[in-house]
Amino acid sequence: MANQALMANAIRALAMDAVQLANSGHPGAPMGMADMAVALWGEHLRHNPVNPGWFDRDRFVLSNGHASMLIYAVLHLTGYALPVEELKRFRQLHSKTAGHPETGITPGVETTTGPLGQGITNAVGFALAEKLLASEFNRPEHSIVDHHTYVFLGDGCLMEGISHEAAALAGAWKLGKLIALYDDNGISIDGPVKPWFIDNTAERFKAYGWNVIGPIDGHDVKEVSEAIDQARRQGERPTLVICKTQIGKGSPNRANTAKAHGEPLGADEIGLTRTALQWAHEPFELPQAVYDEWDAKAAGAKFEAAWNDKFAAYAKQYPDLAAEFTRRMKGELPKNFHQTAFDAVVNAHTKAETVASRKASQLALEAFTAALPELLGGSADLTGSNLTNTKSTPALRFDASGAVLRTEGDERLPDGLPGRHINYGVREFGMAAIMNGVALHGGFIPYGGTFLTFSDYSRNAIRMAALMKQRVIHVFTHDSIGLGEDGPTHQSIEHAASLRLVPNLDVWRPADTAETAVAWAVALQNATRPTALLLSRQNLPYAPKKDLSDISKGAYVLAEPTLKKKLQAVIIATGSEVQLALKAQELLAAKKIAVRVVSMPSTTTFDRQDVAYKKSVLPQGTPRIAVEMGATDGWWKYGVAAVVGIDTYGESAPAGVLFKHFGFTAENVAATVEAALAR
């Protein structure tokens, strides 16, 4: 029988020693959750340390990511490629043990956590992806998608409002394979939480439609394990297990205090703790008995081998489905993707329609969602405005038992299409972080829509997608004062500029249907970065083009001057303002001023091009004028002589009135060019 006390105390010792050596970190939560970890990782979690990425593993999320030494200790002890030397390098440059867990850095870490509340929300995305893939690929005699998502979370995660958004959706979706263990220690950075956290957490989650177990003793491994087993057996609703714990468990003077939260225990207190735990070992020294108890490599190999046998039988009976499942879990696009993208762009160019770019997005999506079953769309209660739904993406719905509903019979799928468009409700932040979890799980490329001004609500989850290098696509419509009468609360000013500042986030603001189709094609190929598409409410005329090949480079020469004379200026424009630039070019030509118009739908993409291409688009020594209905600061890096922009908030009025009021007219753009040349 496992020596559970020894296993838990190994976590406590590694946590306090690593934090002490780094002179930085959070020892209290790992010490408090150690017994919970023994129950889950020691008795329930299906994983393989030798192959952390096998498809049907259980997913584990440490939502309270400041407790990172918990997961680092467990990964090390169970046999992942995380040697004790890496634990000694905790929080040091280029180590695999960063201050907060980072996916892609540490083997076995499923998602980057630290911003509280987002881990549990990512976990909802994991569980949703599992449920949808199971509905799509499993067959009565073959369950190749059948795993659980487990989460540890703390008071801070529950205080963050995003946890409400995520938990409400998890209940509505009946994510029965989502099991969250709440480290209810009653302590946060400022001390005991009673004065500011009085929620009845159990009743709160029952109201969401969750199964709630506890409070139980979080230091009783048997009781925690039985609760997990109970949660697994019921399987109809997500489960919250409330585990009463002591922060800093084992520390004689720091347990149950805020001082255990975010600072080293200190050499003296560590000595006392070793005595209290009867841990007679030097720092980072673990007896072989500890490794023997924790070692999960043999069990993990059996788990994976059993699944491989199941998948082989599945592939023999359903070879096409098996190949499709493998492709999608690898994140590879279909073989016909490039032809689909080419056709979508050429079709847009041929039709040359005058539509809002939000409608152009929907037109492109009709082609892409038909060809890519992995596209999983949605909107934060703005479907009719964002236009994120298509004929191939019926609304995602569940029956009373939680099963995924399908549409009526379809020639492509005789048993109907599964829902592929999610009504997230008014939950922008939750939507963004759930999409991150869906992308991390694999099998889907998620996209979701809201108004651009509400990207502020989603901002930290967008940043996390960029940090984690995940293919998540944000459809942001109503991108400027062009939305009109709703006024300054809804009119985006600083949003395009601020999104462009997020490292590894691609931002596109297309001017017409062809540019929008290209933007979608590039976004879908961005396997290691998220994308934000900024789209207009108002109709945009098609901008005639001689060539389509350079649009994907982020900026291209749209129109050369008609005058046979030396180029005098370049107007750079994005989105709806490209039409202003073209009209200004005509006005200036009448005055014998030769101007080139450059459409720059994606500054972030253009900035990655080589110097030669950049110079070919923006020749040196020629004055440049930028035009965009938004904050001007970001344009000066292109060496512009002037910017026609807006650095104040908008006004409530029809769009046409606002354009004149704020100077977005062809006449003002032309005058700005003339003034720059005069200087």
Short mmCIF file of C-alpha atoms in Angstrom, two decimals, residues 291-647:
data_model
loop_
_atom_site.label_atom_id
_atom_site.label_comp_id
_atom_site.label_asym_id
_atom_site.label_seq_id
_atom_site.Cartn_x
_atom_site.Cartn_y
_atom_site.Cartn_z
CA TYR A 291 10.54 7.76 -6.22
CA ASP A 292 9.28 4.19 -6.04
CA GLU A 293 5.95 5.33 -4.61
CA TRP A 294 5.49 8.12 -7.16
CA ASP A 295 6.88 6.49 -10.32
CA ALA A 296 4.14 6.55 -12.99
CA LYS A 297 6.14 5.47 -16.02
CA ALA A 298 5.06 1.83 -16.03
CA ALA A 299 1.40 2.63 -15.40
CA GLY A 300 1.56 5.41 -17.99
CA ALA A 301 2.99 3.07 -20.61
CA LYS A 302 0.09 0.67 -19.96
CA PHE A 303 -2.47 3.46 -20.27
CA GLU A 304 -1.04 4.57 -23.59
CA ALA A 305 -0.55 1.05 -24.93
CA ALA A 306 -4.16 0.18 -24.14
CA TRP A 307 -5.32 3.28 -25.97
CA ASN A 308 -3.03 2.53 -28.92
CA ASP A 309 -4.65 -0.90 -29.21
CA LYS A 310 -8.10 0.71 -29.12
CA PHE A 311 -7.11 3.22 -31.77
CA ALA A 312 -5.62 0.52 -33.99
CA ALA A 313 -8.91 -1.37 -33.91
CA TYR A 314 -10.77 1.87 -34.62
CA ALA A 315 -8.47 2.69 -37.53
CA LYS A 316 -8.98 -0.77 -39.00
CA GLN A 317 -12.76 -0.33 -39.02
CA TYR A 318 -12.83 3.43 -39.72
CA PRO A 319 -9.59 4.30 -41.55
CA ASP A 320 -10.83 7.64 -42.88
CA LEU A 321 -12.07 8.78 -39.48
CA ALA A 322 -8.83 7.70 -37.84
CA ALA A 323 -6.77 9.64 -40.37
CA GLU A 324 -8.96 12.69 -39.90
CA PHE A 325 -8.69 12.48 -36.11
CA THR A 326 -4.91 12.19 -36.29
CA ARG A 327 -4.65 15.13 -38.69
CA ARG A 328 -6.73 17.36 -36.50
CA MET A 329 -5.01 16.44 -33.25
CA LYS A 330 -1.68 17.23 -34.91
CA GLY A 331 -3.02 20.64 -35.91
CA GLU A 332 -2.41 20.07 -39.61
CA LEU A 333 -4.64 21.76 -42.18
CA PRO A 334 -6.43 19.64 -44.80
CA LYS A 335 -4.55 18.86 -48.00
CA ASN A 336 -7.00 20.96 -50.00
CA PHE A 337 -6.55 24.02 -47.78
CA HIS A 338 -4.42 26.05 -50.17
CA GLN A 339 -6.86 25.44 -53.01
CA THR A 340 -9.74 26.46 -50.73
CA ALA A 341 -7.92 29.65 -49.76
CA PHE A 342 -6.97 30.43 -53.36
CA ASP A 343 -10.54 29.94 -54.52
CA ALA A 344 -11.93 32.12 -51.72
CA VAL A 345 -9.60 35.01 -52.55
CA VAL A 346 -10.08 34.77 -56.30
CA ASN A 347 -13.84 34.51 -55.88
CA ALA A 348 -13.85 37.65 -53.74
CA HIS A 349 -11.73 39.47 -56.32
CA THR A 350 -13.92 38.35 -59.21
CA LYS A 351 -17.18 39.35 -57.58
CA ALA A 352 -15.74 42.65 -56.28
CA GLU A 353 -18.68 43.13 -53.93
CA THR A 354 -19.39 46.22 -51.89
CA VAL A 355 -20.03 44.86 -48.40
CA ALA A 356 -18.95 45.54 -44.84
CA SER A 357 -15.77 43.68 -43.97
CA ARG A 358 -17.71 41.84 -41.26
CA LYS A 359 -19.86 40.46 -44.10
CA ALA A 360 -16.74 39.78 -46.15
CA SER A 361 -15.52 37.75 -43.18
CA GLN A 362 -18.69 35.68 -43.20
CA LEU A 363 -18.34 35.11 -46.95
CA ALA A 364 -14.81 33.82 -46.41
CA LEU A 365 -15.95 31.72 -43.47
CA GLU A 366 -18.59 30.03 -45.62
CA ALA A 367 -15.76 28.57 -47.70
CA PHE A 368 -13.39 27.82 -44.85
CA THR A 369 -15.90 26.27 -42.44
CA ALA A 370 -17.16 23.98 -45.22
CA ALA A 371 -13.63 22.77 -45.90
CA LEU A 372 -12.29 22.71 -42.32
CA PRO A 373 -14.45 20.72 -39.88
CA GLU A 374 -12.07 21.76 -37.09
CA LEU A 375 -13.25 25.37 -37.22
CA LEU A 376 -15.29 25.96 -34.04
CA GLY A 377 -16.95 29.35 -34.05
CA GLY A 378 -18.89 31.49 -31.65
CA SER A 379 -19.89 34.93 -30.51
CA ALA A 380 -20.41 36.74 -27.22
CA ASP A 381 -24.13 37.36 -27.83
CA LEU A 382 -23.50 39.27 -31.06
CA THR A 383 -23.85 36.60 -33.73
CA GLY A 384 -26.10 38.73 -35.94
CA SER A 385 -23.63 41.60 -35.73
CA ASN A 386 -20.33 39.70 -35.86
CA LEU A 387 -21.60 37.36 -38.61
CA THR A 388 -19.55 34.45 -37.30
CA ASN A 389 -22.09 31.75 -38.18
CA THR A 390 -22.25 29.91 -41.51
CA LYS A 391 -24.26 27.18 -43.21
CA SER A 392 -21.68 24.64 -42.02
CA THR A 393 -21.75 25.77 -38.39
CA PRO A 394 -25.15 25.22 -36.80
CA ALA A 395 -25.56 26.38 -33.21
CA LEU A 396 -24.03 24.11 -30.58
CA ARG A 397 -26.79 22.63 -28.45
CA PHE A 398 -27.09 19.81 -25.89
CA ASP A 399 -30.05 17.65 -24.93
CA ALA A 400 -31.30 17.09 -21.39
CA SER A 401 -28.70 14.37 -20.81
CA GLY A 402 -25.88 16.59 -22.06
CA ALA A 403 -25.41 14.84 -25.41
CA VAL A 404 -24.41 17.00 -28.38
CA LEU A 405 -27.37 17.59 -30.69
CA ARG A 406 -27.05 17.33 -34.47
CA THR A 407 -28.93 18.99 -37.27
CA GLU A 408 -31.27 17.12 -39.54
CA GLY A 409 -29.72 14.70 -42.03
CA ASP A 410 -27.03 16.15 -44.27
CA GLU A 411 -25.49 14.61 -47.39
CA ARG A 412 -22.01 14.98 -45.87
CA LEU A 413 -23.01 13.42 -42.55
CA PRO A 414 -26.08 11.16 -42.70
CA ASP A 415 -26.64 11.54 -38.97
CA GLY A 416 -26.49 15.32 -39.19
CA LEU A 417 -24.01 18.10 -38.53
CA PRO A 418 -22.78 18.63 -34.97
CA GLY A 419 -23.12 22.14 -33.59
CA ARG A 420 -20.06 24.23 -34.39
CA HIS A 421 -21.13 27.74 -33.42
CA ILE A 422 -21.18 28.60 -29.72
CA ASN A 423 -23.45 31.14 -28.09
CA TYR A 424 -21.10 32.28 -25.33
CA GLY A 425 -23.55 34.86 -23.99
CA VAL A 426 -22.22 38.21 -22.80
CA ARG A 427 -18.94 36.71 -21.63
CA GLU A 428 -16.08 38.13 -23.70
CA PHE A 429 -13.29 37.25 -21.26
CA GLY A 430 -14.67 33.78 -20.66
CA MET A 431 -15.04 33.20 -24.39
CA ALA A 432 -11.43 34.19 -25.06
CA ALA A 433 -9.97 31.99 -22.33
CA ILE A 434 -12.21 29.03 -23.20
CA MET A 435 -11.00 29.33 -26.81
CA ASN A 436 -7.44 29.14 -25.47
CA GLY A 437 -8.30 25.88 -23.73
CA VAL A 438 -9.95 24.47 -26.86
CA ALA A 439 -6.86 25.30 -28.92
CA LEU A 440 -4.51 23.82 -26.32
CA HIS A 441 -6.50 20.61 -26.18
CA GLY A 442 -6.21 20.09 -29.92
CA GLY A 443 -8.64 19.00 -32.58
CA PHE A 444 -10.20 22.41 -33.18
CA ILE A 445 -9.29 25.90 -34.38
CA PRO A 446 -11.51 28.19 -32.31
CA TYR A 447 -12.73 31.61 -33.35
CA GLY A 448 -15.08 33.97 -31.57
CA GLY A 449 -16.64 37.36 -32.15
CA THR A 450 -17.49 40.55 -30.30
CA PHE A 451 -17.20 44.29 -30.91
CA LEU A 452 -13.65 45.62 -31.12
CA THR A 453 -14.18 47.97 -28.20
CA PHE A 454 -14.96 44.94 -26.01
CA SER A 455 -11.57 43.42 -26.78
CA ASP A 456 -10.65 45.22 -23.56
CA TYR A 457 -12.70 42.64 -21.68
CA SER A 458 -10.80 39.82 -23.43
CA ARG A 459 -7.38 41.43 -23.27
CA ASN A 460 -5.50 39.22 -20.83
CA ALA A 461 -6.75 36.03 -22.46
CA ILE A 462 -5.63 37.38 -25.86
CA ARG A 463 -2.23 38.07 -24.33
CA MET A 464 -2.11 34.54 -22.92
CA ALA A 465 -2.90 33.06 -26.35
CA ALA A 466 -0.01 35.03 -27.80
CA LEU A 467 2.29 33.98 -24.96
CA MET A 468 1.31 30.32 -25.41
CA LYS A 469 1.58 30.51 -29.22
CA GLN A 470 -1.94 29.22 -29.80
CA ARG A 471 -3.95 29.41 -33.02
CA VAL A 472 -6.99 31.33 -31.77
CA ILE A 473 -8.86 33.78 -33.99
CA HIS A 474 -10.72 36.82 -32.65
CA VAL A 475 -13.33 38.40 -34.90
CA PHE A 476 -13.69 42.02 -33.78
CA THR A 477 -16.36 43.94 -35.66
CA HIS A 478 -17.59 47.56 -35.45
CA ASP A 479 -13.99 48.64 -35.65
CA SER A 480 -14.17 52.45 -35.60
CA ILE A 481 -16.30 55.57 -35.35
CA GLY A 482 -17.88 54.14 -38.49
CA LEU A 483 -20.33 52.25 -36.30
CA GLY A 484 -22.05 55.60 -35.79
CA GLU A 485 -24.88 56.31 -33.40
CA ASP A 486 -23.87 54.00 -30.54
CA GLY A 487 -21.31 56.64 -29.66
CA PRO A 488 -17.95 56.78 -27.90
CA THR A 489 -18.64 53.88 -25.52
CA HIS A 490 -18.68 51.56 -28.52
CA GLN A 491 -16.38 53.38 -30.96
CA SER A 492 -12.87 51.97 -31.00
CA ILE A 493 -10.06 54.49 -30.91
CA GLU A 494 -7.01 53.00 -29.20
CA HIS A 495 -7.85 49.35 -29.72
CA ALA A 496 -6.11 48.62 -33.03
CA ALA A 497 -2.94 50.34 -31.86
CA SER A 498 -2.93 48.57 -28.49
CA LEU A 499 -3.57 45.13 -30.00
CA ARG A 500 -0.64 45.65 -32.35
CA LEU A 501 1.57 46.06 -29.28
CA VAL A 502 0.89 42.49 -28.09
CA PRO A 503 3.93 40.37 -29.04
CA ASN A 504 3.12 37.41 -31.32
CA LEU A 505 -0.44 38.61 -32.04
CA ASP A 506 -1.28 39.14 -35.70
CA VAL A 507 -3.69 42.03 -36.29
CA TRP A 508 -5.53 42.45 -39.60
CA ARG A 509 -7.77 45.35 -40.63
CA PRO A 510 -8.79 44.48 -44.20
CA ALA A 511 -10.21 46.97 -46.72
CA ASP A 512 -12.42 44.70 -48.83
CA THR A 513 -13.52 41.15 -49.55
CA ALA A 514 -10.25 39.95 -51.06
CA GLU A 515 -8.14 41.31 -48.22
CA THR A 516 -10.53 39.75 -45.71
CA ALA A 517 -10.29 36.34 -47.37
CA VAL A 518 -6.49 36.61 -47.32
CA ALA A 519 -6.59 37.63 -43.65
CA TRP A 520 -8.57 34.50 -42.81
CA ALA A 521 -6.24 32.31 -44.86
CA VAL A 522 -3.18 33.71 -43.08
CA ALA A 523 -4.86 33.40 -39.67
CA LEU A 524 -5.64 29.75 -40.28
CA GLN A 525 -2.03 29.09 -41.24
CA ASN A 526 -0.72 30.90 -38.16
CA ALA A 527 -0.10 27.68 -36.25
CA THR A 528 1.93 29.41 -33.53
CA ARG A 529 0.19 32.75 -33.08
CA PRO A 530 -3.32 34.09 -32.50
CA THR A 531 -4.98 36.57 -34.83
CA ALA A 532 -7.29 39.54 -34.36
CA LEU A 533 -9.45 40.52 -37.33
CA LEU A 534 -10.75 44.11 -37.12
CA LEU A 535 -13.83 44.47 -39.28
CA SER A 536 -16.17 47.27 -40.28
CA ARG A 537 -19.86 47.69 -39.67
CA GLN A 538 -20.28 49.95 -42.73
CA ASN A 539 -20.08 48.82 -46.37
CA LEU A 540 -16.73 49.12 -48.12
CA PRO A 541 -16.37 49.33 -51.92
CA TYR A 542 -14.04 46.82 -53.51
CA ALA A 543 -10.60 48.25 -54.24
CA PRO A 544 -9.51 47.19 -57.77
CA LYS A 545 -6.25 45.23 -57.84
CA LYS A 546 -3.84 44.09 -60.51
CA ASP A 547 -2.29 41.42 -58.31
CA LEU A 548 -3.39 39.46 -55.23
CA SER A 549 -0.12 37.76 -54.33
CA ASP A 550 1.31 40.43 -52.02
CA ILE A 551 -1.72 40.96 -49.79
CA SER A 552 -0.55 38.14 -47.51
CA LYS A 553 2.62 40.15 -46.79
CA GLY A 554 0.58 42.61 -44.75
CA ALA A 555 1.03 45.63 -47.02
CA TYR A 556 1.22 46.06 -50.76
CA VAL A 557 1.07 48.68 -53.48
CA LEU A 558 -2.60 49.00 -54.27
CA ALA A 559 -2.51 51.89 -56.74
CA GLU A 560 0.39 53.62 -58.47
CA PRO A 561 -0.02 57.25 -59.62
CA THR A 562 -1.52 57.72 -63.07
CA LEU A 563 0.78 60.68 -63.72
CA LYS A 564 3.96 60.00 -65.66
CA LYS A 565 6.25 61.77 -63.24
CA LYS A 566 8.41 60.99 -60.23
CA LEU A 567 6.61 59.66 -57.19
CA GLN A 568 6.03 62.48 -54.70
CA ALA A 569 4.23 60.85 -51.76
CA VAL A 570 2.84 57.59 -50.39
CA ILE A 571 -0.48 57.32 -48.60
CA ILE A 572 -0.69 54.33 -46.26
CA ALA A 573 -4.17 53.30 -45.21
CA THR A 574 -5.98 50.42 -43.55
CA GLY A 575 -9.52 49.09 -43.61
CA SER A 576 -12.28 51.51 -44.52
CA GLU A 577 -9.79 54.35 -44.95
CA VAL A 578 -8.26 52.76 -48.06
CA GLN A 579 -11.16 54.24 -50.04
CA LEU A 580 -10.31 57.69 -48.69
CA ALA A 581 -6.72 57.22 -49.84
CA LEU A 582 -7.81 56.23 -53.35
CA LYS A 583 -10.11 59.24 -53.65
CA ALA A 584 -7.40 61.53 -52.28
CA GLN A 585 -5.04 60.13 -54.90
CA GLU A 586 -7.49 61.23 -57.62
CA LEU A 587 -7.81 64.71 -56.13
CA LEU A 588 -4.04 65.08 -55.96
CA ALA A 589 -3.58 63.79 -59.50
CA ALA A 590 -5.81 66.62 -60.67
CA LYS A 591 -3.24 68.94 -59.08
CA LYS A 592 -0.37 67.11 -60.81
CA ILE A 593 0.81 65.47 -57.57
CA ALA A 594 1.90 61.85 -58.06
CA VAL A 595 0.87 59.66 -55.12
CA ARG A 596 1.09 55.93 -54.46
CA VAL A 597 -1.57 54.24 -52.32
CA VAL A 598 -0.40 51.43 -50.07
CA SER A 599 -2.96 49.25 -48.37
CA MET A 600 -1.56 47.92 -45.10
CA PRO A 601 -4.15 45.52 -43.69
CA SER A 602 -1.65 44.02 -41.24
CA THR A 603 1.18 46.07 -39.78
CA THR A 604 2.27 43.06 -37.72
CA THR A 605 2.63 40.88 -40.81
CA PHE A 606 4.32 43.61 -42.83
CA ASP A 607 6.83 44.15 -40.04
CA ARG A 608 8.02 40.54 -40.46
CA GLN A 609 8.89 41.00 -44.15
CA ASP A 610 12.45 41.44 -45.35
CA VAL A 611 13.99 44.86 -45.82
CA ALA A 612 13.97 44.65 -49.60
CA TYR A 613 10.21 44.12 -49.74
CA LYS A 614 9.55 46.88 -47.22
CA LYS A 615 11.60 49.31 -49.31
CA SER A 616 9.76 48.29 -52.46
CA VAL A 617 6.44 49.19 -50.86
CA LEU A 618 7.60 52.25 -48.93
CA PRO A 619 10.47 53.74 -50.93
CA GLN A 620 13.01 55.72 -48.97
CA GLY A 621 13.10 59.47 -49.41
CA THR A 622 9.42 59.73 -50.36
CA PRO A 623 7.09 61.41 -47.82
CA ARG A 624 4.53 59.06 -46.26
CA ILE A 625 1.12 59.92 -44.83
CA ALA A 626 -0.88 57.38 -42.80
CA VAL A 627 -4.66 57.30 -42.62
CA GLU A 628 -6.53 55.29 -40.01
CA MET A 629 -9.57 56.01 -37.84
CA GLY A 630 -7.75 55.41 -34.60
CA ALA A 631 -4.90 56.40 -32.32
CA THR A 632 -1.97 57.84 -34.23
CA ASP A 633 1.02 56.84 -32.09
CA GLY A 634 1.78 53.52 -33.79
CA TRP A 635 2.20 55.05 -37.23
CA TRP A 636 5.24 57.19 -36.56
CA LYS A 637 7.54 54.14 -36.66
CA TYR A 638 7.01 54.07 -40.44
CA GLY A 639 8.65 57.46 -40.82
CA VAL A 640 5.44 59.21 -41.75
CA ALA A 641 5.29 62.95 -42.21
CA ALA A 642 1.69 63.11 -40.95
CA VAL A 643 -1.15 60.93 -39.70
CA VAL A 644 -4.82 61.45 -40.36
CA GLY A 645 -6.15 59.75 -37.25
CA ILE A 646 -8.14 60.31 -34.10
CA ASP A 647 -6.70 60.70 -30.61
#
